[in-house]
Amino acid sequence: MSTAAIALIAVGVVLGAAVVLLALRAARLSREANLAEDRVRRLEEQRATERREGARLEAALRTAGAGVLVTDPAGRVVFANPAALPYLSGQPGQAIVESGVAEAVADALRRGEAQTRELELYTPRRRVVRLEAVPLEGEEGGRLGAVAYVADVTEERRVAAMRRDFVAAVGHELKTPLGALALLAETLAAHADDPAATAGLPERLQSEAGRLARLVDDMLDLANAEEFVPAADPVPIAELMAEVAAAAQEEADRRGVALIVEEAPPEMVVPGDERHLRAMLTNLVDNAIKYSDPQPGRPPPRVWLRARPEPDWVVLEVEDEGIGIPEGHHDRIFERFYRVDRARSRATGGTGLGLSIVRHVALNHGGDVGVESRLGEGSQFRVRLPRRREP
């Protein structure tokens, strides 16, 4: 074999080896490129997932009923949902303008501890809010900022205050008949052998016991009316009015009051609970009779019970020619235990809960109640109830 041939063979071997090496390197580079593409794809998928989760979180925060504020380490707002806007300046790079909120966030950033407070704010109406400001810590221990959660608890505090007032009022109202019963029983025991000293005491005992029983009954009725969800049974208004008037007629006759029932059409029907509606109407009629005083030489005072239809409503009206209600009391007479004239209410056996029961029953049935009255000229109470739709 010639030298030239050997040289050519050697060159071929070298070139073949180079080609093999290049192919191996190209394969390795291809694998590395595929791995890099996989890493990039996974990173993009991870970022997309994070963006979706961030969007969901932001959407949830924006629709939250409570205010949510996020600040940077300097206390500047970087995120605020719509419920938090009343506490901000409304300008680019917004600042917290409510001093109580700003102080809580500043304390959380400075101390590195959660701050919980309850504040009274005026924006412009008075509100009570519960605030919690929490510092945000980074993975390496650096302070990222703070998040503040502001919840409006005005209604919660109002209900709590009403509950306290109700308990106090119940205690006060129960003391009067219980004290009277104790005193009468003591007097009766001390003078058991003296008929003159005990004359009339049994009747007074019976009267106070009846008053206590009415108070307890009304309290139970009110508690039931506040929690009760009425059925949608058809209640004919004409029958309801006739039953209430028949039950009240004896008391009207005893007091010298003319009770007038205006006939309602039989097709006038409301959906609801007949027992609660009867209690509501009975309270209105009883009040009208009790507060109507006959005058010597004049015709008996009249009380009207009527119903009239409206397109979507049935309107029940109880009107009297009684003593009337001063204008400044119209909005308060539906409160528990509120009485315009306490002495008159005690004398007539009232508990101060009847009109509160009326309001709750009307509201529970999707209706409302109102009053028109002038002192010395009588009163007219109106209850609107949704009409029953024919199937």
Short mmCIF file of C-alpha atoms in Angstrom, two decimals:
data_model
loop_
_atom_site.label_atom_id
_atom_site.label_comp_id
_atom_site.label_asym_id
_atom_site.label_seq_id
_atom_site.Cartn_x
_atom_site.Cartn_y
_atom_site.Cartn_z
CA MET A 1 0.00 0.00 0.00
CA SER A 2 1.39 3.32 -1.02
CA THR A 3 2.14 6.18 1.32
CA ALA A 4 -0.59 8.27 -0.29
CA ALA A 5 -3.18 5.61 0.38
CA ILE A 6 -2.14 5.33 4.00
CA ALA A 7 -2.40 9.09 4.32
CA LEU A 8 -5.87 9.11 2.85
CA ILE A 9 -6.99 6.38 5.23
CA ALA A 10 -5.66 8.33 8.18
CA VAL A 11 -7.43 11.46 7.05
CA GLY A 12 -10.66 9.47 6.65
CA VAL A 13 -10.35 8.06 10.18
CA VAL A 14 -9.76 11.51 11.62
CA LEU A 15 -12.67 12.96 9.68
CA GLY A 16 -14.94 10.10 10.78
CA ALA A 17 -13.97 10.61 14.38
CA ALA A 18 -14.64 14.32 14.04
CA VAL A 19 -18.04 13.65 12.54
CA VAL A 20 -18.88 11.26 15.35
CA LEU A 21 -17.75 13.77 17.95
CA LEU A 22 -19.76 16.50 16.28
CA ALA A 23 -22.83 14.26 16.20
CA LEU A 24 -22.43 13.39 19.87
CA ARG A 25 -21.99 17.05 20.75
CA ALA A 26 -25.02 18.00 18.66
CA ALA A 27 -27.07 15.33 20.42
CA ARG A 28 -25.92 16.60 23.82
CA LEU A 29 -26.72 20.18 22.86
CA SER A 30 -30.12 19.07 21.58
CA ARG A 31 -30.84 17.31 24.89
CA GLU A 32 -29.73 20.40 26.80
CA ALA A 33 -31.89 22.59 24.58
CA ASN A 34 -34.88 20.31 25.19
CA LEU A 35 -34.23 20.43 28.93
CA ALA A 36 -33.96 24.22 28.78
CA GLU A 37 -37.20 24.39 26.83
CA ASP A 38 -38.86 22.18 29.45
CA ARG A 39 -37.57 24.42 32.23
CA VAL A 40 -38.80 27.54 30.42
CA ARG A 41 -42.18 25.92 29.78
CA ARG A 42 -42.49 24.89 33.44
CA LEU A 43 -41.50 28.38 34.55
CA GLU A 44 -44.08 29.91 32.21
CA GLU A 45 -46.74 27.48 33.48
CA GLN A 46 -45.77 28.30 37.06
CA ARG A 47 -45.97 32.03 36.35
CA ALA A 48 -49.34 31.55 34.64
CA THR A 49 -50.61 29.59 37.64
CA GLU A 50 -49.33 32.29 39.99
CA ARG A 51 -50.99 34.97 37.84
CA ARG A 52 -54.30 33.07 37.91
CA GLU A 53 -54.08 32.55 41.66
CA GLY A 54 -53.14 36.18 42.14
CA ALA A 55 -56.09 37.26 39.98
CA ARG A 56 -58.46 35.02 41.96
CA LEU A 57 -57.09 36.37 45.23
CA GLU A 58 -57.40 39.96 44.04
CA ALA A 59 -60.95 39.34 42.78
CA ALA A 60 -61.87 37.80 46.14
CA LEU A 61 -60.37 40.74 48.02
CA ARG A 62 -62.09 43.27 45.76
CA THR A 63 -65.51 41.72 46.35
CA ALA A 64 -65.00 41.19 50.09
CA GLY A 65 -67.47 43.01 52.30
CA ALA A 66 -64.71 44.14 54.65
CA GLY A 67 -62.05 46.66 53.75
CA VAL A 68 -58.58 45.29 52.90
CA LEU A 69 -55.49 47.54 52.67
CA VAL A 70 -51.95 46.46 51.76
CA THR A 71 -49.04 48.87 52.30
CA ASP A 72 -45.34 48.93 51.58
CA PRO A 73 -42.78 49.22 54.43
CA ALA A 74 -43.22 53.00 54.44
CA GLY A 75 -46.99 52.71 54.98
CA ARG A 76 -47.94 53.74 51.43
CA VAL A 77 -50.98 51.90 50.06
CA VAL A 78 -50.19 49.48 47.23
CA PHE A 79 -53.57 47.75 47.17
CA ALA A 80 -57.04 48.63 48.44
CA ASN A 81 -60.34 46.93 47.69
CA PRO A 82 -63.50 49.04 47.14
CA ALA A 83 -64.67 48.57 50.74
CA ALA A 84 -61.44 50.23 51.94
CA LEU A 85 -61.74 53.35 49.76
CA PRO A 86 -63.58 55.46 52.41
CA TYR A 87 -60.40 55.36 54.52
CA LEU A 88 -58.11 56.65 51.72
CA SER A 89 -57.29 60.02 50.19
CA GLY A 90 -58.53 59.07 46.72
CA GLN A 91 -55.31 60.36 45.09
CA PRO A 92 -52.48 58.55 43.20
CA GLY A 93 -50.17 56.89 45.72
CA GLN A 94 -53.05 57.02 48.16
CA ALA A 95 -52.50 57.70 51.82
CA ILE A 96 -54.63 56.46 54.72
CA VAL A 97 -56.62 59.48 55.86
CA GLU A 98 -58.47 57.87 58.78
CA SER A 99 -56.13 58.57 61.66
CA GLY A 100 -57.17 55.51 63.68
CA VAL A 101 -56.49 53.18 60.74
CA ALA A 102 -53.21 54.92 59.90
CA GLU A 103 -51.99 54.69 63.49
CA ALA A 104 -52.77 50.97 63.70
CA VAL A 105 -50.88 50.26 60.45
CA ALA A 106 -47.91 52.39 61.60
CA ASP A 107 -47.80 50.54 64.94
CA ALA A 108 -47.89 47.16 63.19
CA LEU A 109 -44.96 48.20 60.96
CA ARG A 110 -42.95 49.70 63.82
CA ARG A 111 -43.51 46.97 66.43
CA GLY A 112 -43.72 43.98 64.11
CA GLU A 113 -46.87 42.81 65.91
CA ALA A 114 -50.53 42.53 64.95
CA GLN A 115 -52.68 45.45 66.14
CA THR A 116 -56.40 44.96 66.91
CA ARG A 117 -58.66 47.93 67.64
CA GLU A 118 -62.28 49.05 67.55
CA LEU A 119 -62.84 52.55 66.22
CA GLU A 120 -65.70 55.01 65.82
CA LEU A 121 -65.53 56.66 62.41
CA TYR A 122 -67.64 59.36 60.75
CA THR A 123 -67.65 58.99 56.95
CA PRO A 124 -70.00 60.98 57.13
CA ARG A 125 -72.35 58.82 59.21
CA ARG A 126 -71.18 57.25 62.45
CA ARG A 127 -69.80 53.76 62.04
CA VAL A 128 -68.10 51.33 64.39
CA VAL A 129 -65.33 49.27 62.77
CA ARG A 130 -63.12 46.46 64.01
CA LEU A 131 -59.57 46.82 62.67
CA GLU A 132 -56.71 44.33 62.53
CA ALA A 133 -53.34 45.39 61.09
CA VAL A 134 -50.70 42.68 60.58
CA PRO A 135 -47.06 43.17 59.47
CA LEU A 136 -45.93 41.20 56.41
CA GLU A 137 -42.55 39.47 56.80
CA GLY A 138 -40.37 38.32 53.89
CA GLU A 139 -38.73 34.90 53.65
CA GLU A 140 -35.39 36.36 54.72
CA GLY A 141 -36.86 38.33 57.61
CA GLY A 142 -37.24 41.70 55.89
CA ARG A 143 -40.40 43.77 56.41
CA LEU A 144 -42.50 43.78 53.22
CA GLY A 145 -45.26 46.03 54.52
CA ALA A 146 -48.57 45.47 56.30
CA VAL A 147 -52.11 44.32 55.61
CA ALA A 148 -55.09 45.87 57.38
CA TYR A 149 -58.53 44.28 57.65
CA VAL A 150 -61.39 46.69 58.49
CA ALA A 151 -64.85 45.24 59.22
CA ASP A 152 -67.97 47.35 59.80
CA VAL A 153 -69.57 46.11 63.05
CA THR A 154 -72.05 48.97 63.47
CA GLU A 155 -75.11 46.75 63.16
CA GLU A 156 -73.57 44.11 65.42
CA ARG A 157 -72.94 46.71 68.12
CA ARG A 158 -76.43 48.20 67.66
CA VAL A 159 -78.06 44.79 68.15
CA ALA A 160 -75.89 44.14 71.21
CA ALA A 161 -76.93 47.49 72.69
CA MET A 162 -80.59 46.73 71.95
CA ARG A 163 -80.22 43.36 73.67
CA ARG A 164 -78.72 44.99 76.76
CA ASP A 165 -81.45 47.62 76.79
CA PHE A 166 -84.11 44.94 76.37
CA VAL A 167 -82.79 42.88 79.27
CA ALA A 168 -82.64 46.00 81.45
CA ALA A 169 -86.17 47.00 80.41
CA VAL A 170 -87.52 43.50 81.07
CA GLY A 171 -85.98 43.56 84.53
CA HIS A 172 -87.55 46.94 85.23
CA GLU A 173 -90.95 45.94 83.89
CA LEU A 174 -90.99 42.71 85.89
CA LYS A 175 -90.02 44.49 89.10
CA THR A 176 -93.21 46.56 89.20
CA PRO A 177 -95.82 43.76 89.27
CA LEU A 178 -93.56 41.46 91.30
CA GLY A 179 -92.99 44.19 93.87
CA ALA A 180 -96.69 44.92 94.03
CA LEU A 181 -97.50 41.24 94.45
CA ALA A 182 -94.95 40.89 97.25
CA LEU A 183 -96.29 43.98 99.05
CA LEU A 184 -99.91 42.89 98.73
CA ALA A 185 -99.09 39.37 99.92
CA GLU A 186 -97.19 40.81 102.89
CA THR A 187 -100.09 43.08 103.81
CA LEU A 188 -102.57 40.24 103.43
CA ALA A 189 -100.49 37.98 105.70
CA ALA A 190 -99.99 40.68 108.33
CA HIS A 191 -103.71 41.51 108.55
CA ALA A 192 -105.25 38.13 107.88
CA ASP A 193 -107.59 38.55 110.87
CA ASP A 194 -108.66 42.08 109.95
CA PRO A 195 -111.22 42.02 107.10
CA ALA A 196 -111.31 45.82 106.94
CA ALA A 197 -107.52 46.06 106.38
CA THR A 198 -107.55 43.39 103.69
CA ALA A 199 -110.62 44.55 101.82
CA GLY A 200 -109.90 44.68 98.10
CA LEU A 201 -106.46 43.06 98.39
CA PRO A 202 -107.44 39.78 96.68
CA GLU A 203 -108.74 41.75 93.69
CA ARG A 204 -105.54 43.80 93.53
CA LEU A 205 -103.48 40.62 93.77
CA GLN A 206 -105.45 39.18 90.89
CA SER A 207 -104.97 42.37 88.87
CA GLU A 208 -101.19 42.43 89.36
CA ALA A 209 -100.92 38.71 88.63
CA GLY A 210 -102.87 39.26 85.43
CA ARG A 211 -100.60 42.13 84.48
CA LEU A 212 -97.54 39.93 85.05
CA ALA A 213 -99.08 37.14 82.99
CA ARG A 214 -99.86 39.57 80.11
CA LEU A 215 -96.29 40.87 80.22
CA VAL A 216 -94.83 37.36 80.03
CA ASP A 217 -97.24 36.42 77.23
CA ASP A 218 -96.34 39.52 75.24
CA MET A 219 -92.62 38.90 75.74
CA LEU A 220 -93.03 35.36 74.43
CA ASP A 221 -95.13 36.61 71.50
CA LEU A 222 -92.49 39.22 70.66
CA ALA A 223 -89.63 36.70 70.84
CA ASN A 224 -91.62 34.37 68.61
CA ALA A 225 -92.46 37.17 66.15
CA GLU A 226 -88.80 38.20 65.87
CA GLU A 227 -87.61 34.69 65.00
CA PHE A 228 -90.67 33.34 63.20
CA VAL A 229 -90.62 32.61 59.48
CA PRO A 230 -94.30 32.62 58.44
CA ALA A 231 -95.92 30.03 56.25
CA ALA A 232 -97.58 31.04 53.01
CA ASP A 233 -101.04 29.74 53.88
CA PRO A 234 -103.95 31.71 52.37
CA VAL A 235 -105.52 33.94 55.02
CA PRO A 236 -108.89 35.52 54.05
CA ILE A 237 -108.89 39.09 55.37
CA ALA A 238 -112.68 39.28 55.83
CA GLU A 239 -112.66 36.24 58.14
CA LEU A 240 -109.64 37.55 60.04
CA MET A 241 -111.32 40.93 60.65
CA ALA A 242 -114.57 39.28 61.77
CA GLU A 243 -112.77 37.06 64.31
CA VAL A 244 -110.73 39.95 65.76
CA ALA A 245 -113.81 42.20 66.00
CA ALA A 246 -115.89 39.49 67.69
CA ALA A 247 -113.18 38.95 70.31
CA ALA A 248 -112.86 42.71 70.96
CA GLN A 249 -116.58 43.51 71.05
CA GLU A 250 -117.07 42.81 74.76
CA GLU A 251 -114.25 45.16 75.78
CA ALA A 252 -115.54 47.83 73.38
CA ASP A 253 -119.02 47.61 74.93
CA ARG A 254 -117.58 47.75 78.45
CA ARG A 255 -115.67 50.91 77.65
CA GLY A 256 -118.50 52.53 75.71
CA VAL A 257 -116.73 52.46 72.34
CA ALA A 258 -118.48 51.84 69.03
CA LEU A 259 -116.53 49.24 67.05
CA ILE A 260 -117.29 49.50 63.33
CA VAL A 261 -116.12 46.78 60.93
CA GLU A 262 -116.27 47.69 57.25
CA GLU A 263 -116.87 44.62 55.12
CA ALA A 264 -113.94 43.34 53.09
CA PRO A 265 -114.43 41.44 49.81
CA PRO A 266 -114.03 37.66 50.23
CA GLU A 267 -111.39 37.49 47.48
CA MET A 268 -109.03 39.68 49.53
CA VAL A 269 -106.45 37.12 50.69
CA VAL A 270 -102.86 37.39 51.96
CA PRO A 271 -100.26 34.63 52.33
CA GLY A 272 -99.01 34.09 55.87
CA ASP A 273 -99.61 32.68 59.32
CA GLU A 274 -103.16 33.24 60.55
CA ARG A 275 -102.30 33.12 64.28
CA HIS A 276 -99.61 35.80 64.00
CA LEU A 277 -101.73 38.01 61.76
CA ARG A 278 -104.62 37.72 64.24
CA ALA A 279 -102.31 38.73 67.11
CA MET A 280 -101.09 41.72 65.08
CA LEU A 281 -104.61 42.97 64.27
CA THR A 282 -105.85 42.27 67.80
CA ASN A 283 -103.12 44.47 69.28
CA LEU A 284 -104.10 47.35 67.00
CA VAL A 285 -107.82 47.05 67.75
CA ASP A 286 -107.26 46.64 71.51
CA ASN A 287 -105.05 49.75 71.58
CA ALA A 288 -107.63 51.77 69.67
CA ILE A 289 -110.36 50.78 72.14
CA LYS A 290 -108.22 51.38 75.24
CA TYR A 291 -107.18 54.86 74.16
CA SER A 292 -110.67 56.03 73.17
CA ASP A 293 -112.39 57.81 76.08
CA PRO A 294 -116.15 58.46 76.06
CA GLN A 295 -117.04 62.08 76.84
CA PRO A 296 -120.19 63.04 78.80
CA GLY A 297 -122.95 64.33 76.56
CA ARG A 298 -121.22 63.22 73.38
CA PRO A 299 -121.72 60.17 71.12
CA PRO A 300 -119.58 57.12 71.86
CA PRO A 301 -116.07 57.32 70.35
CA ARG A 302 -115.72 55.18 67.27
CA VAL A 303 -113.10 52.67 66.17
CA TRP A 304 -113.04 51.55 62.54
CA LEU A 305 -111.57 48.33 61.22
CA ARG A 306 -111.30 48.24 57.45
CA ALA A 307 -109.29 46.78 54.58
CA ARG A 308 -108.70 48.09 51.09
CA PRO A 309 -106.91 46.59 48.09
CA GLU A 310 -103.95 48.04 46.22
CA PRO A 311 -102.40 46.51 43.07
CA ASP A 312 -99.86 44.41 44.99
CA TRP A 313 -100.99 44.92 48.56
CA VAL A 314 -103.77 44.58 51.07
CA VAL A 315 -103.94 47.56 53.41
CA LEU A 316 -105.45 46.99 56.87
CA GLU A 317 -106.53 50.14 58.70
CA VAL A 318 -107.49 50.65 62.34
CA GLU A 319 -108.71 54.20 63.00
CA ASP A 320 -109.97 55.73 66.23
CA GLU A 321 -111.23 58.99 67.67
CA GLY A 322 -109.12 58.64 70.78
CA ILE A 323 -106.51 60.77 72.52
CA GLY A 324 -104.02 60.68 69.64
CA ILE A 325 -100.23 60.50 69.70
CA PRO A 326 -97.91 63.54 69.83
CA GLU A 327 -95.98 63.89 66.56
CA GLY A 328 -92.57 63.52 68.18
CA HIS A 329 -93.44 59.99 69.32
CA HIS A 330 -94.58 58.51 65.99
CA ASP A 331 -91.22 56.92 65.16
CA ARG A 332 -90.69 55.45 68.62
CA ILE A 333 -94.01 53.87 69.54
CA PHE A 334 -92.99 50.61 67.78
CA GLU A 335 -89.97 50.18 70.08
CA ARG A 336 -90.08 47.61 72.86
CA PHE A 337 -91.53 48.96 76.13
CA TYR A 338 -91.87 52.47 74.72
CA ARG A 339 -94.91 54.28 76.11
CA VAL A 340 -96.09 57.81 75.41
CA ASP A 341 -97.92 57.93 78.75
CA ARG A 342 -96.64 55.30 81.22
CA ALA A 343 -99.33 56.00 83.81
CA ARG A 344 -102.09 55.62 81.21
CA SER A 345 -100.51 52.43 79.89
CA ARG A 346 -100.38 50.89 83.37
CA ALA A 347 -103.97 51.90 84.04
CA THR A 348 -105.16 50.22 80.85
CA GLY A 349 -103.09 47.07 81.44
CA GLY A 350 -100.66 47.73 78.60
CA THR A 351 -97.23 46.08 78.53
CA GLY A 352 -95.49 48.35 76.03
CA LEU A 353 -94.88 45.44 73.64
CA GLY A 354 -98.06 45.38 71.53
CA LEU A 355 -96.92 47.72 68.75
CA SER A 356 -93.50 46.10 68.62
CA ILE A 357 -95.26 42.78 68.00
CA VAL A 358 -97.33 44.46 65.26
CA ARG A 359 -94.20 45.74 63.51
CA HIS A 360 -92.36 42.40 63.62
CA VAL A 361 -95.34 40.43 62.32
CA ALA A 362 -95.83 42.91 59.46
CA LEU A 363 -92.13 42.82 58.52
CA ASN A 364 -91.99 39.01 58.72
CA HIS A 365 -94.85 38.86 56.22
CA GLY A 366 -93.07 41.17 53.78
CA GLY A 367 -95.12 44.21 54.75
CA ASP A 368 -94.81 47.36 56.81
CA VAL A 369 -96.73 49.45 59.32
CA GLY A 370 -97.24 53.19 59.71
CA VAL A 371 -99.27 55.66 61.72
CA GLU A 372 -100.92 59.03 61.23
CA SER A 373 -102.04 60.78 64.40
CA ARG A 374 -102.52 64.17 66.00
CA LEU A 375 -102.87 64.79 69.70
CA GLY A 376 -106.54 64.96 70.66
CA GLU A 377 -107.75 63.97 67.18
CA GLY A 378 -107.30 60.20 67.11
CA SER A 379 -104.97 57.86 65.24
CA GLN A 380 -104.93 55.73 62.12
CA PHE A 381 -102.63 52.71 61.90
CA ARG A 382 -102.04 51.12 58.51
CA VAL A 383 -100.49 47.72 57.83
CA ARG A 384 -99.57 46.77 54.26
CA LEU A 385 -99.32 43.08 53.43
CA PRO A 386 -98.49 41.50 50.04
CA ARG A 387 -101.55 40.17 48.24
CA ARG A 388 -101.78 36.48 47.46
CA ARG A 389 -101.17 35.77 43.80
CA GLU A 390 -103.60 33.42 42.17
CA PRO A 391 -101.87 30.26 40.85
#
